Amino acid sequence: MDDSVQVCCTRCRNVFRDRARRVQAGYSRQCPCCEVVLFFEETSLDKNIKRALTSARGLRKVLREIEAAGPRKAKAVPAGRRSY
């Protein structure tokens, strides 16, 4: 699973990707195209920032669930008995 979210720049409308674990309140990132600094805050009025924050929050939740369920699935199927 890809652990990145799409971020749309508020100035140049360029779309780039950043890791979901980084994109949270208090994080800032420079746009790779126009070099404007984007501040990720919950109180931001920009829809692009809010969209990136909510999708990152949802993706982090899914990744946590996968990590928590990962060891259980590995124990359920012994290493020598996997069928492809």
XYZ file of C-alpha atoms in Angstrom:
84
model
C 0.000 0.000 0.000
C 1.223 3.456 -0.874
C 1.743 5.570 2.252
C 1.546 8.977 0.580
C -1.219 11.509 -0.023
C -1.713 14.019 -2.791
C -1.227 17.682 -1.941
C -2.376 20.459 -4.251
C -0.377 23.692 -4.020
C -2.490 26.735 -3.215
C -0.447 29.027 -5.445
C 0.459 27.118 -8.634
C -2.093 24.256 -8.364
C 0.672 21.702 -8.880
C -0.149 18.316 -7.362
C 2.610 16.454 -5.525
C 2.780 13.617 -3.022
C 3.991 13.566 0.577
C 4.032 10.858 3.236
C 0.862 10.568 5.293
C 2.863 10.243 8.512
C 4.334 13.704 7.929
C 1.185 15.541 6.822
C -0.465 16.526 10.089
C -1.237 19.707 11.995
C 1.885 21.802 12.492
C 3.739 20.429 9.461
C 5.017 22.735 6.714
C 6.237 21.772 3.256
C 7.688 23.678 0.345
C 6.039 23.185 -3.042
C 8.548 21.544 -5.403
C 7.327 23.649 -8.338
C 6.851 27.232 -7.132
C 8.683 26.932 -3.777
C 5.908 28.523 -1.715
C 5.734 27.160 1.850
C 2.493 25.337 2.666
C 1.441 25.226 6.311
C -0.774 22.333 7.324
C -3.102 23.567 10.074
C -6.555 22.351 11.065
C -7.834 25.949 11.102
C -6.724 26.647 7.535
C -9.377 28.036 5.210
C -7.796 26.409 2.149
C -9.756 23.389 0.903
C -6.614 21.767 -0.534
C -4.884 21.801 2.852
C -7.965 20.429 4.611
C -8.349 17.693 2.000
C -4.714 16.645 2.413
C -5.028 16.597 6.211
C -8.201 14.489 6.215
C -6.888 12.006 3.657
C -3.600 11.705 5.596
C -5.517 11.118 8.821
C -7.578 8.374 7.181
C -4.530 6.748 5.606
C -2.645 6.778 8.923
C -5.624 5.019 10.524
C -5.625 2.329 7.834
C -1.864 1.862 8.153
C -2.165 1.464 11.931
C -4.870 -1.185 11.452
C -2.721 -3.062 8.942
C 0.287 -2.951 11.266
C -1.810 -4.211 14.177
C -3.316 -7.042 12.130
C -0.040 -7.964 10.405
C 1.494 -10.205 13.103
C -1.780 -12.094 13.585
C -1.990 -13.013 9.907
C 1.628 -14.135 9.877
C 0.979 -16.484 12.814
C -2.136 -17.949 11.199
C -0.244 -19.345 8.173
C 2.956 -21.245 8.958
C 5.917 -20.281 6.795
C 6.325 -23.719 5.203
C 2.641 -24.159 4.325
C 1.975 -21.155 2.141
C 0.253 -21.866 -1.134
C 0.717 -19.641 -4.129
